[in-house]
mmCIF file of C-alpha atoms in Angstrom:
data_model
loop_
_atom_site.group_PDB
_atom_site.id
_atom_site.type_symbol
_atom_site.label_atom_id
_atom_site.label_comp_id
_atom_site.label_asym_id
_atom_site.label_seq_id
_atom_site.Cartn_x
_atom_site.Cartn_y
_atom_site.Cartn_z
ATOM 1 C CA MET A 1 -20.005 -18.236 -51.927
ATOM 2 C CA THR A 2 -19.360 -22.186 -51.611
ATOM 3 C CA ARG A 3 -22.397 -24.249 -51.648
ATOM 4 C CA GLY A 4 -23.564 -25.254 -48.463
ATOM 5 C CA ALA A 5 -21.724 -22.157 -46.635
ATOM 6 C CA LYS A 6 -24.246 -20.028 -44.109
ATOM 7 C CA ARG A 7 -24.997 -16.587 -45.106
ATOM 8 C CA GLY A 8 -23.427 -14.055 -42.896
ATOM 9 C CA ARG A 9 -20.929 -16.683 -40.709
ATOM 10 C CA PRO A 10 -17.267 -16.429 -41.445
ATOM 11 C CA GLN A 11 -16.024 -19.363 -43.186
ATOM 12 C CA MET A 12 -13.013 -21.692 -41.524
ATOM 13 C CA VAL A 13 -11.294 -23.765 -43.679
ATOM 14 C CA LEU A 14 -8.853 -26.471 -42.272
ATOM 15 C CA GLN A 15 -6.002 -27.667 -45.190
ATOM 16 C CA SER A 16 -2.957 -29.489 -45.683
ATOM 17 C CA SER A 17 0.071 -27.590 -45.631
ATOM 18 C CA THR A 18 1.079 -30.113 -48.670
ATOM 19 C CA GLN A 19 -1.485 -28.573 -50.848
ATOM 20 C CA PRO A 20 -0.744 -25.805 -53.241
ATOM 21 C CA THR A 21 -2.661 -22.392 -52.333
ATOM 22 C CA THR A 22 -1.879 -20.318 -55.294
ATOM 23 C CA GLY A 23 -5.201 -18.690 -56.003
ATOM 24 C CA MET A 24 -7.270 -18.787 -52.938
ATOM 25 C CA GLN A 25 -8.558 -15.858 -51.460
ATOM 26 C CA LEU A 26 -8.976 -15.425 -47.775
ATOM 27 C CA GLY A 27 -11.817 -16.956 -46.626
ATOM 28 C CA GLU A 28 -12.429 -18.818 -49.877
ATOM 29 C CA ALA A 29 -13.176 -22.671 -49.316
ATOM 30 C CA PRO A 30 -11.417 -25.084 -51.745
ATOM 31 C CA THR A 31 -13.517 -27.744 -53.010
ATOM 32 C CA PRO A 32 -14.275 -30.476 -50.373
ATOM 33 C CA SER A 33 -11.875 -33.253 -50.446
ATOM 34 C CA PRO A 34 -12.466 -36.841 -49.141
ATOM 35 C CA SER A 35 -8.985 -37.269 -48.487
ATOM 36 C CA LEU A 36 -8.477 -34.861 -45.858
ATOM 37 C CA SER A 37 -9.059 -37.040 -42.791
ATOM 38 C CA ILE A 38 -7.070 -36.731 -39.619
ATOM 39 C CA PRO A 39 -7.969 -38.909 -36.776
ATOM 40 C CA GLU A 40 -8.738 -37.000 -33.542
ATOM 41 C CA GLU A 41 -6.269 -38.950 -31.681
ATOM 42 C CA ASN A 42 -3.293 -37.325 -34.434
ATOM 43 C CA LEU A 43 -4.858 -33.727 -34.143
ATOM 44 C CA GLU A 44 -2.251 -32.417 -32.100
ATOM 45 C CA GLU A 45 0.324 -33.721 -34.099
ATOM 46 C CA GLN A 46 -1.090 -32.468 -37.478
ATOM 47 C CA ILE A 47 -1.953 -29.128 -35.949
ATOM 48 C CA ASN A 48 1.195 -27.503 -36.765
ATOM 49 C CA GLU A 49 1.462 -28.759 -40.001
ATOM 50 C CA THR A 50 -1.859 -27.331 -41.467
ATOM 51 C CA VAL A 51 -3.182 -23.620 -41.822
ATOM 52 C CA LEU A 52 -6.025 -21.816 -40.170
ATOM 53 C CA ILE A 53 -7.925 -19.467 -42.608
ATOM 54 C CA PHE A 54 -10.231 -17.418 -40.662
ATOM 55 C CA SER A 55 -12.681 -14.556 -42.012
ATOM 56 C CA SER A 56 -12.920 -12.509 -38.856
ATOM 57 C CA TYR A 57 -11.859 -9.387 -37.099
ATOM 58 C CA ALA A 58 -8.596 -11.022 -35.706
ATOM 59 C CA SER A 59 -7.162 -11.063 -39.509
ATOM 60 C CA MET A 60 -7.178 -7.364 -39.077
ATOM 61 C CA VAL A 61 -5.413 -7.044 -36.031
ATOM 62 C CA ASP A 62 -1.933 -5.252 -35.944
ATOM 63 C CA PRO A 63 0.680 -8.157 -34.701
ATOM 64 C CA GLU A 64 2.639 -5.203 -33.449
ATOM 65 C CA GLU A 65 0.077 -4.084 -30.915
ATOM 66 C CA GLY A 66 -0.112 -7.474 -28.586
ATOM 67 C CA THR A 67 2.322 -10.316 -27.607
ATOM 68 C CA GLU A 68 2.327 -12.907 -30.055
ATOM 69 C CA LEU A 69 1.227 -15.827 -28.620
ATOM 70 C CA LYS A 70 0.964 -19.713 -29.796
ATOM 71 C CA PHE A 71 -0.992 -23.178 -29.376
ATOM 72 C CA VAL A 72 -0.044 -25.203 -26.614
ATOM 73 C CA PRO A 73 -1.886 -29.034 -26.569
ATOM 74 C CA THR A 74 -4.025 -28.713 -22.855
ATOM 75 C CA GLN A 75 -4.523 -31.297 -20.457
ATOM 76 C CA ILE A 76 -7.444 -33.435 -19.848
ATOM 77 C CA ILE A 77 -8.130 -34.012 -16.238
ATOM 78 C CA ASN A 78 -11.374 -35.754 -15.408
ATOM 79 C CA GLY A 79 -12.785 -34.983 -18.490
ATOM 80 C CA VAL A 80 -11.761 -31.214 -18.293
ATOM 81 C CA LYS A 81 -9.809 -29.392 -20.174
ATOM 82 C CA CYS A 82 -6.995 -27.518 -18.165
ATOM 83 C CA ALA A 83 -4.272 -25.223 -18.339
ATOM 84 C CA LYS A 84 -0.806 -26.991 -16.111
ATOM 85 C CA LEU A 85 1.519 -23.619 -15.296
ATOM 86 C CA ASP A 86 4.945 -24.238 -13.427
ATOM 87 C CA LYS A 87 7.327 -22.008 -12.231
ATOM 88 C CA ASP A 88 8.947 -21.617 -15.618
ATOM 89 C CA ASP A 89 5.906 -20.230 -16.977
ATOM 90 C CA VAL A 90 5.530 -17.393 -14.432
ATOM 91 C CA ALA A 91 9.357 -16.778 -13.690
ATOM 92 C CA ALA A 92 9.486 -13.435 -15.967
ATOM 93 C CA GLU A 93 6.387 -12.272 -14.643
ATOM 94 C CA THR A 94 7.158 -12.568 -11.173
ATOM 95 C CA GLU A 95 10.774 -11.082 -11.536
ATOM 96 C CA TYR A 96 9.213 -8.257 -13.623
ATOM 97 C CA TRP A 97 6.559 -7.530 -10.566
ATOM 98 C CA GLN A 98 9.113 -8.019 -7.766
ATOM 99 C CA ASN A 99 9.682 -4.172 -8.075
ATOM 100 C CA THR A 100 6.176 -3.044 -7.068
ATOM 101 C CA VAL A 101 4.081 -2.299 -4.278
ATOM 102 C CA LEU A 102 0.468 -2.062 -3.587
ATOM 103 C CA CYS A 103 -0.973 1.422 -2.392
ATOM 104 C CA SER A 104 -4.254 2.865 -0.590
ATOM 105 C CA VAL A 105 -5.473 5.842 2.134
ATOM 106 C CA LEU A 106 -6.876 4.452 5.045
ATOM 107 C CA GLY A 107 -10.035 5.846 5.029
ATOM 108 C CA ALA A 108 -10.167 7.654 1.353
ATOM 109 C CA LYS A 109 -10.805 6.761 -2.241
ATOM 110 C CA PRO A 110 -8.667 9.879 -4.277
ATOM 111 C CA LEU A 111 -9.064 9.813 -7.867
ATOM 112 C CA PHE A 112 -5.848 8.538 -9.779
ATOM 113 C CA GLU A 113 -4.851 12.030 -11.072
ATOM 114 C CA ILE A 114 -4.588 12.941 -7.244
ATOM 115 C CA ILE A 115 -2.763 9.917 -6.183
ATOM 116 C CA HIS A 116 -0.349 10.105 -8.782
ATOM 117 C CA GLY A 117 0.858 13.250 -8.222
ATOM 118 C CA PHE A 118 1.394 12.663 -4.774
ATOM 119 C CA ILE A 119 3.301 9.399 -5.279
ATOM 120 C CA LYS A 120 5.459 11.350 -7.633
ATOM 121 C CA HIS A 121 6.422 13.682 -4.985
ATOM 122 C CA ILE A 122 6.913 11.737 -2.144
ATOM 123 C CA CYS A 123 8.981 9.209 -4.499
ATOM 124 C CA ALA A 124 10.747 11.909 -5.919
ATOM 125 C CA THR A 125 14.247 10.602 -5.289
ATOM 126 C CA LEU A 126 12.961 7.044 -6.557
ATOM 127 C CA GLY A 127 12.805 5.475 -10.110
ATOM 128 C CA ILE A 128 9.581 4.844 -10.412
ATOM 129 C CA ASP A 129 8.483 3.076 -13.745
ATOM 130 C CA LYS A 130 4.569 2.760 -13.931
ATOM 131 C CA ILE A 131 1.527 3.703 -11.472
ATOM 132 C CA ILE A 132 -1.382 1.795 -11.727
ATOM 133 C CA GLN A 133 -4.979 2.210 -10.901
ATOM 134 C CA VAL A 134 -5.857 -1.666 -9.505
ATOM 135 C CA ARG A 135 -9.521 -0.807 -8.514
ATOM 136 C CA LYS A 136 -10.855 2.596 -7.038
ATOM 137 C CA GLY A 137 -8.830 3.492 -3.902
ATOM 138 C CA VAL A 138 -6.400 0.676 -4.744
ATOM 139 C CA PHE A 139 -2.886 1.585 -6.937
ATOM 140 C CA LEU A 140 0.308 -0.396 -7.995
ATOM 141 C CA VAL A 141 3.427 1.153 -8.096
ATOM 142 C CA ARG A 142 6.177 -0.304 -9.877
ATOM 143 C CA PHE A 143 9.653 0.779 -9.548
ATOM 144 C CA GLY A 144 12.918 0.454 -11.690
ATOM 145 C CA ASN A 145 14.721 -1.347 -9.092
ATOM 146 C CA LEU A 146 14.118 -3.565 -5.750
ATOM 147 C CA GLN A 147 16.312 -1.189 -3.425
ATOM 148 C CA ASP A 148 13.592 1.544 -4.174
ATOM 149 C CA LYS A 149 10.724 -0.859 -3.263
ATOM 150 C CA GLN A 150 12.517 -1.756 -0.235
ATOM 151 C CA LEU A 151 13.122 1.864 1.070
ATOM 152 C CA VAL A 152 9.248 2.711 0.077
ATOM 153 C CA LYS A 153 8.481 -0.499 2.579
ATOM 154 C CA LYS A 154 10.613 0.178 5.052
ATOM 155 C CA HIS A 155 10.263 4.301 5.396
ATOM 156 C CA GLY A 156 7.442 3.772 7.729
ATOM 157 C CA VAL A 157 3.806 5.680 7.641
ATOM 158 C CA TYR A 158 3.441 8.240 4.986
ATOM 159 C CA TYR A 159 0.498 10.882 5.144
ATOM 160 C CA PHE A 160 -2.098 11.624 2.470
ATOM 161 C CA ASP A 161 -4.400 14.748 3.632
ATOM 162 C CA ALA A 162 -3.723 13.600 7.212
ATOM 163 C CA LYS A 163 -4.640 10.038 6.490
ATOM 164 C CA PRO A 164 -2.035 7.218 6.428
ATOM 165 C CA PHE A 165 -0.834 6.085 3.184
ATOM 166 C CA LEU A 166 -0.764 2.258 3.342
ATOM 167 C CA VAL A 167 2.218 0.394 1.373
ATOM 168 C CA LYS A 168 2.083 -3.411 1.147
ATOM 169 C CA GLY A 169 4.894 -5.276 -1.132
ATOM 170 C CA TRP A 170 3.808 -7.338 -3.934
ATOM 171 C CA ASN A 171 4.567 -10.881 -4.170
ATOM 172 C CA PRO A 172 3.232 -13.731 -6.233
ATOM 173 C CA GLU A 173 0.208 -14.649 -4.170
ATOM 174 C CA THR A 174 -0.753 -11.572 -4.376
ATOM 175 C CA ASP A 175 -4.699 -11.055 -5.537
ATOM 176 C CA MET A 176 -4.806 -7.751 -5.886
ATOM 177 C CA HIS A 177 -8.713 -7.593 -7.079
ATOM 178 C CA ILE A 178 -9.447 -8.927 -3.374
ATOM 179 C CA GLU A 179 -6.180 -7.699 -1.783
ATOM 180 C CA THR A 180 -6.636 -5.533 1.297
ATOM 181 C CA ILE A 181 -4.029 -3.914 3.298
ATOM 182 C CA LYS A 182 -4.122 -5.737 6.485
ATOM 183 C CA PHE A 183 -0.573 -4.541 8.043
ATOM 184 C CA ILE A 184 1.014 -0.941 8.693
ATOM 185 C CA PRO A 185 4.086 -0.226 9.488
ATOM 186 C CA LEU A 186 4.819 1.965 12.647
ATOM 187 C CA TRP A 187 7.555 3.024 14.528
ATOM 188 C CA VAL A 188 7.379 2.229 18.168
ATOM 189 C CA GLN A 189 9.619 3.064 21.211
ATOM 190 C CA PHE A 190 10.323 0.975 24.269
ATOM 191 C CA PRO A 191 11.754 3.371 26.894
ATOM 192 C CA ASN A 192 13.959 2.535 29.374
ATOM 193 C CA LEU A 193 14.728 -0.761 27.919
ATOM 194 C CA ASN A 194 17.290 -2.548 29.534
ATOM 195 C CA LEU A 195 21.027 -2.428 27.884
ATOM 196 C CA LYS A 196 21.065 -5.970 27.704
ATOM 197 C CA TYR A 197 18.132 -6.482 25.647
ATOM 198 C CA TRP A 198 19.425 -4.410 22.839
ATOM 199 C CA GLY A 199 20.786 -7.154 20.474
ATOM 200 C CA ALA A 200 19.135 -8.048 17.168
ATOM 201 C CA GLU A 201 17.684 -11.131 18.339
ATOM 202 C CA SER A 202 16.216 -9.732 21.373
ATOM 203 C CA LEU A 203 14.768 -7.033 20.120
ATOM 204 C CA SER A 204 13.330 -9.088 17.313
ATOM 205 C CA LYS A 205 11.530 -11.116 20.032
ATOM 206 C CA ILE A 206 10.083 -8.365 21.807
ATOM 207 C CA GLY A 207 8.978 -7.003 18.290
ATOM 208 C CA SER A 208 7.510 -9.749 17.358
ATOM 209 C CA ILE A 209 5.002 -9.734 19.966
ATOM 210 C CA LEU A 210 3.124 -6.873 18.385
ATOM 211 C CA GLY A 211 4.070 -7.683 15.014
ATOM 212 C CA ILE A 212 6.491 -8.354 12.061
ATOM 213 C CA PRO A 213 9.538 -6.357 12.895
ATOM 214 C CA ILE A 214 11.195 -4.954 9.846
ATOM 215 C CA LYS A 215 14.333 -2.637 11.531
ATOM 216 C CA THR A 216 15.298 -0.502 14.354
ATOM 217 C CA ASP A 217 16.184 3.203 13.999
ATOM 218 C CA ARG A 218 19.537 4.803 13.329
ATOM 219 C CA TYR A 219 19.961 5.115 17.104
ATOM 220 C CA ALA A 220 19.134 1.857 18.220
ATOM 221 C CA LYS A 221 21.581 0.574 15.338
ATOM 222 C CA GLU A 222 24.456 3.152 16.714
ATOM 223 C CA LYS A 223 23.303 2.703 20.259
ATOM 224 C CA SER A 224 23.387 6.677 20.542
ATOM 225 C CA VAL A 225 20.826 7.470 22.266
ATOM 226 C CA ILE A 226 19.594 5.000 24.825
ATOM 227 C CA GLN A 227 16.323 6.481 26.361
ATOM 228 C CA TYR A 228 14.556 3.959 24.568
ATOM 229 C CA ALA A 229 14.627 1.664 21.523
ATOM 230 C CA GLY A 230 12.768 2.402 18.227
ATOM 231 C CA LEU A 231 11.537 -0.619 16.205
ATOM 232 C CA LEU A 232 9.500 -0.449 12.565
ATOM 233 C CA ILE A 233 7.287 -2.909 13.367
ATOM 234 C CA ASP A 234 4.472 -4.293 10.614
ATOM 235 C CA ILE A 235 1.372 -4.424 12.627
ATOM 236 C CA PRO A 236 -1.955 -5.588 12.140
ATOM 237 C CA LEU A 237 -4.520 -2.656 11.519
ATOM 238 C CA GLU A 238 -6.858 -4.500 13.851
ATOM 239 C CA GLY A 239 -4.329 -4.345 16.620
ATOM 240 C CA PRO A 240 -4.381 -5.268 19.502
ATOM 241 C CA PHE A 241 -1.764 -1.547 20.728
ATOM 242 C CA PRO A 242 -1.162 -2.738 24.114
ATOM 243 C CA ASP A 243 0.551 -0.032 26.014
ATOM 244 C CA PHE A 244 2.760 -2.380 27.967
ATOM 245 C CA ILE A 245 4.231 -5.896 26.939
ATOM 246 C CA GLU A 246 5.571 -8.852 29.773
ATOM 247 C CA PHE A 247 8.810 -10.759 29.525
ATOM 248 C CA PHE A 248 8.701 -14.416 30.031
ATOM 249 C CA ASN A 249 11.661 -14.642 31.951
ATOM 250 C CA ASP A 250 11.733 -11.408 33.831
ATOM 251 C CA ASN A 251 9.404 -10.443 36.333
ATOM 252 C CA ASP A 252 8.428 -6.253 34.625
ATOM 253 C CA VAL A 253 6.389 -5.415 31.756
ATOM 254 C CA LEU A 254 7.614 -3.025 29.470
ATOM 255 C CA GLN A 255 6.140 0.025 28.139
ATOM 256 C CA VAL A 256 5.414 0.759 24.635
ATOM 257 C CA ARG A 257 4.567 3.869 22.803
ATOM 258 C CA TYR A 258 3.257 4.035 19.524
ATOM 259 C CA GLU A 259 4.224 6.787 16.607
ATOM 260 C CA TRP A 260 0.416 6.759 15.564
ATOM 261 C CA LYS A 261 -2.423 4.318 15.983
ATOM 262 C CA PRO A 262 -5.290 3.749 13.222
ATOM 263 C CA THR A 263 -8.397 5.228 14.524
ATOM 264 C CA LYS A 264 -11.593 3.217 13.296
ATOM 265 C CA CYS A 265 -15.500 3.807 13.497
ATOM 266 C CA THR A 266 -17.222 1.655 15.632
ATOM 267 C CA TYR A 267 -20.492 1.944 13.958
ATOM 268 C CA CYS A 268 -19.390 1.106 10.195
ATOM 269 C CA HIS A 269 -16.108 -0.267 10.824
ATOM 270 C CA MET A 270 -14.316 1.908 8.469
ATOM 271 C CA PHE A 271 -11.036 3.141 9.237
ATOM 272 C CA GLY A 272 -9.993 6.658 8.956
ATOM 273 C CA TYR A 273 -12.393 8.048 11.243
ATOM 274 C CA GLU A 274 -14.207 8.010 14.812
ATOM 275 C CA GLU A 275 -18.078 6.820 15.001
ATOM 276 C CA GLU A 276 -19.123 10.813 15.692
ATOM 277 C CA LEU A 277 -17.802 11.842 12.188
ATOM 278 C CA CYS A 278 -19.311 8.796 10.610
ATOM 279 C CA LYS A 279 -21.544 9.677 7.509
ATOM 280 C CA LYS A 280 -23.598 6.182 7.378
ATOM 281 C CA LYS A 281 -24.673 6.743 10.960
ATOM 282 C CA LYS A 282 -27.832 8.199 11.174
ATOM 283 C CA GLY A 283 -27.682 12.155 11.743
ATOM 284 C CA GLY A 284 -24.403 11.658 10.695
ATOM 285 C CA THR A 285 -24.347 15.088 8.608
ATOM 286 C CA LEU A 286 -26.140 16.891 10.949
ATOM 287 C CA GLN A 287 -22.998 15.733 13.726
ATOM 288 C CA GLU A 288 -20.525 16.935 10.846
ATOM 289 C CA GLU A 289 -21.945 20.538 11.048
ATOM 290 C CA ARG A 290 -22.533 20.825 14.688
ATOM 291 C CA ASN A 291 -18.863 19.757 14.846
ATOM 292 C CA GLU A 292 -18.154 22.362 12.323
ATOM 293 C CA LYS A 293 -19.779 25.207 14.284
ATOM 294 C CA ARG A 294 -18.083 24.304 17.324
ATOM 295 C CA SER A 295 -14.617 24.191 15.787
ATOM 296 C CA ASP A 296 -15.217 27.719 14.084
ATOM 297 C CA LYS A 297 -16.227 28.598 17.919
ATOM 298 C CA LEU A 298 -13.193 27.785 18.885
ATOM 299 C CA VAL A 299 -11.232 29.496 16.280
ATOM 300 C CA GLY A 300 -12.667 32.771 17.658
ATOM 301 C CA GLN A 301 -11.201 32.406 21.290
ATOM 302 C CA ALA A 302 -7.948 34.321 21.658
ATOM 303 C CA GLN A 303 -6.805 32.494 24.360
ATOM 304 C CA THR A 304 -6.609 28.603 24.996
ATOM 305 C CA LYS A 305 -6.104 27.153 28.593
ATOM 306 C CA GLU A 306 -5.424 23.347 27.300
ATOM 307 C CA PHE A 307 -3.731 22.070 24.628
ATOM 308 C CA THR A 308 -6.646 19.498 23.107
ATOM 309 C CA CYS A 309 -8.572 22.831 22.431
ATOM 310 C CA VAL A 310 -5.627 24.047 20.092
ATOM 311 C CA LEU A 311 -5.989 20.661 18.393
ATOM 312 C CA LYS A 312 -9.531 21.054 16.822
ATOM 313 C CA MET A 313 -8.204 24.594 15.668
ATOM 314 C CA PRO A 314 -6.146 23.980 12.967
ATOM 315 C CA SER A 315 -7.412 27.194 10.762
ATOM 316 C CA ALA A 316 -6.462 29.061 13.459
ATOM 317 C CA ARG A 317 -2.916 28.276 13.269
ATOM 318 C CA GLN A 318 -0.530 30.564 11.634
ATOM 319 C CA PRO A 319 2.876 28.652 11.425
ATOM 320 C CA VAL A 320 6.219 29.801 10.443
ATOM 321 C CA GLN A 321 7.949 27.595 8.003
ATOM 322 C CA VAL A 322 11.841 27.721 8.501
ATOM 323 C CA THR A 323 13.580 26.433 5.108
ATOM 324 C CA THR A 324 15.887 23.855 5.898
ATOM 325 C CA ASN A 325 17.842 21.322 3.742
ATOM 326 C CA SER A 326 15.799 18.211 4.623
ATOM 327 C CA THR A 327 11.441 18.885 5.713
ATOM 328 C CA PRO A 328 10.455 21.721 6.694
ATOM 329 C CA LEU A 329 10.098 22.714 10.171
ATOM 330 C CA HIS A 330 6.880 24.772 11.860
ATOM 331 C CA ILE A 331 6.663 26.684 15.160
ATOM 332 C CA ASN A 332 3.305 26.738 16.750
ATOM 333 C CA PRO A 333 2.528 28.606 19.669
ATOM 334 C CA PHE A 334 -0.089 27.022 22.389
ATOM 335 C CA GLN A 335 0.326 26.504 26.406
ATOM 336 C CA VAL A 336 0.717 23.604 28.146
ATOM 337 C CA LYS A 337 0.361 23.283 31.914
ATOM 338 C CA GLU A 338 3.101 21.090 34.093
ATOM 339 C CA LYS A 339 0.593 18.519 35.437
ATOM 340 C CA ASN A 340 -0.486 18.053 31.595
ATOM 341 C CA GLU A 341 2.900 17.250 30.244
ATOM 342 C CA SER A 342 3.077 13.230 30.769
ATOM 343 C CA LYS A 343 -0.422 13.519 28.987
ATOM 344 C CA VAL A 344 0.219 15.668 25.780
ATOM 345 C CA VAL A 345 3.785 13.878 25.218
ATOM 346 C CA GLU A 346 2.177 10.767 24.941
ATOM 347 C CA LYS A 347 -0.877 11.400 23.119
ATOM 348 C CA THR A 348 0.606 14.159 20.767
ATOM 349 C CA PHE A 349 4.101 13.558 20.878
ATOM 350 C CA PRO A 350 4.574 9.481 20.690
ATOM 351 C CA GLY A 351 8.692 8.808 19.896
ATOM 352 C CA TRP A 352 9.652 12.111 19.890
ATOM 353 C CA LEU A 353 12.043 13.934 22.181
ATOM 354 C CA TRP A 354 11.494 17.266 23.547
ATOM 355 C CA GLN A 355 12.804 20.414 26.040
ATOM 356 C CA HIS A 356 10.817 22.787 28.117
ATOM 357 C CA ASN A 357 11.166 25.575 30.512
ATOM 358 C CA PHE A 358 8.898 24.659 33.177
ATOM 359 C CA ALA A 359 12.152 24.816 35.711
ATOM 360 C CA LEU A 360 12.052 28.455 34.953
ATOM 361 C CA ASN A 361 8.791 29.246 33.919
ATOM 362 C CA ALA A 362 5.533 27.215 35.438
ATOM 363 C CA THR A 363 3.330 28.021 32.502
ATOM 364 C CA GLY A 364 5.492 26.374 30.582
ATOM 365 C CA TYR A 365 5.744 29.409 27.259
ATOM 366 C CA ILE A 366 8.712 27.463 25.733
ATOM 367 C CA TRP A 367 8.191 23.968 24.312
ATOM 368 C CA ILE A 368 10.619 22.121 21.850
ATOM 369 C CA ALA A 369 9.673 18.690 20.315
ATOM 370 C CA TRP A 370 11.184 16.854 17.613
ATOM 371 C CA LYS A 371 11.487 13.340 15.917
ATOM 372 C CA PRO A 372 14.794 11.703 16.260
ATOM 373 C CA SER A 373 14.368 9.586 13.503
ATOM 374 C CA THR A 374 14.619 12.926 10.817
ATOM 375 C CA TYR A 375 16.513 15.219 13.360
ATOM 376 C CA ASP A 376 19.596 15.558 15.496
ATOM 377 C CA VAL A 377 19.235 18.641 18.142
#
């Protein structure tokens, strides 16, 4: 051991590259030489002409396991060392992550293994490069190309266990560790919209009242269905969700229909459930048990007179699945009174087309509804 060295501490020796090093062992310090003197102002110029010899765990790391780095002189601003990064420094990583979206489930934090399978399923026809968990309930999905990312963003709302699966595109300003998804893409319909307002510029201005317009549906583009104009709009989760909007240059109001509206607990201010189902509220567990018992009681009833009662009996339904070349169809038996038609349509089938036999049968035993953006009937 060299005299003056402290026992148990790794030695670092700064040695001139012009002196021979034959016979030196790693970690062995040469005899101090008074001729080795590097002025502080010339340290940055001399750093590349010297050899740093460490006796530490860093020397045992496999260089092929990571990306090789280099020393870059720092800048001193107001007496503090700072790293100044420009666009060229981040260009490569920005390009790499531009095909990425940030995902989360509204009102739930599923396990990574579960959400991994779900994402693989809904994006089966797309090229997924990797799925990463950012934090509990928040996931990052990188696609092989930008087109697949745009397809996912413009799809609308996905659903995971009856809860909205939110998707947000990544950008260089995104801080994933504090980022929350504050907007949700929703299909919105404007019934009986005057044909003179069906241009892209007019629809963009109308949609901007609610949020950020993304695109129209196929029927609005082709102008093949004129009962309503369908727009996909990025709308703030906090709303508002007005039922009517006004025109500045027209003395009229325009009705608004939403494919879906987010549910928010007024007690804990979390999305995905209402206050009576809030577990944080005192007595919330007891309230859930009461709701379950009430649901079981409804399941035991053979006849229901109101459609709203049927909605509370998911376990009682026995849907008949029809195999098609697209998404599955389901047939559910229920009864709706003619006087409740508008209420059922607005609450249950927003944005859908439908046919019924009220004209032939007042009890309305046959009711067919379909989503025009998915099916042609």
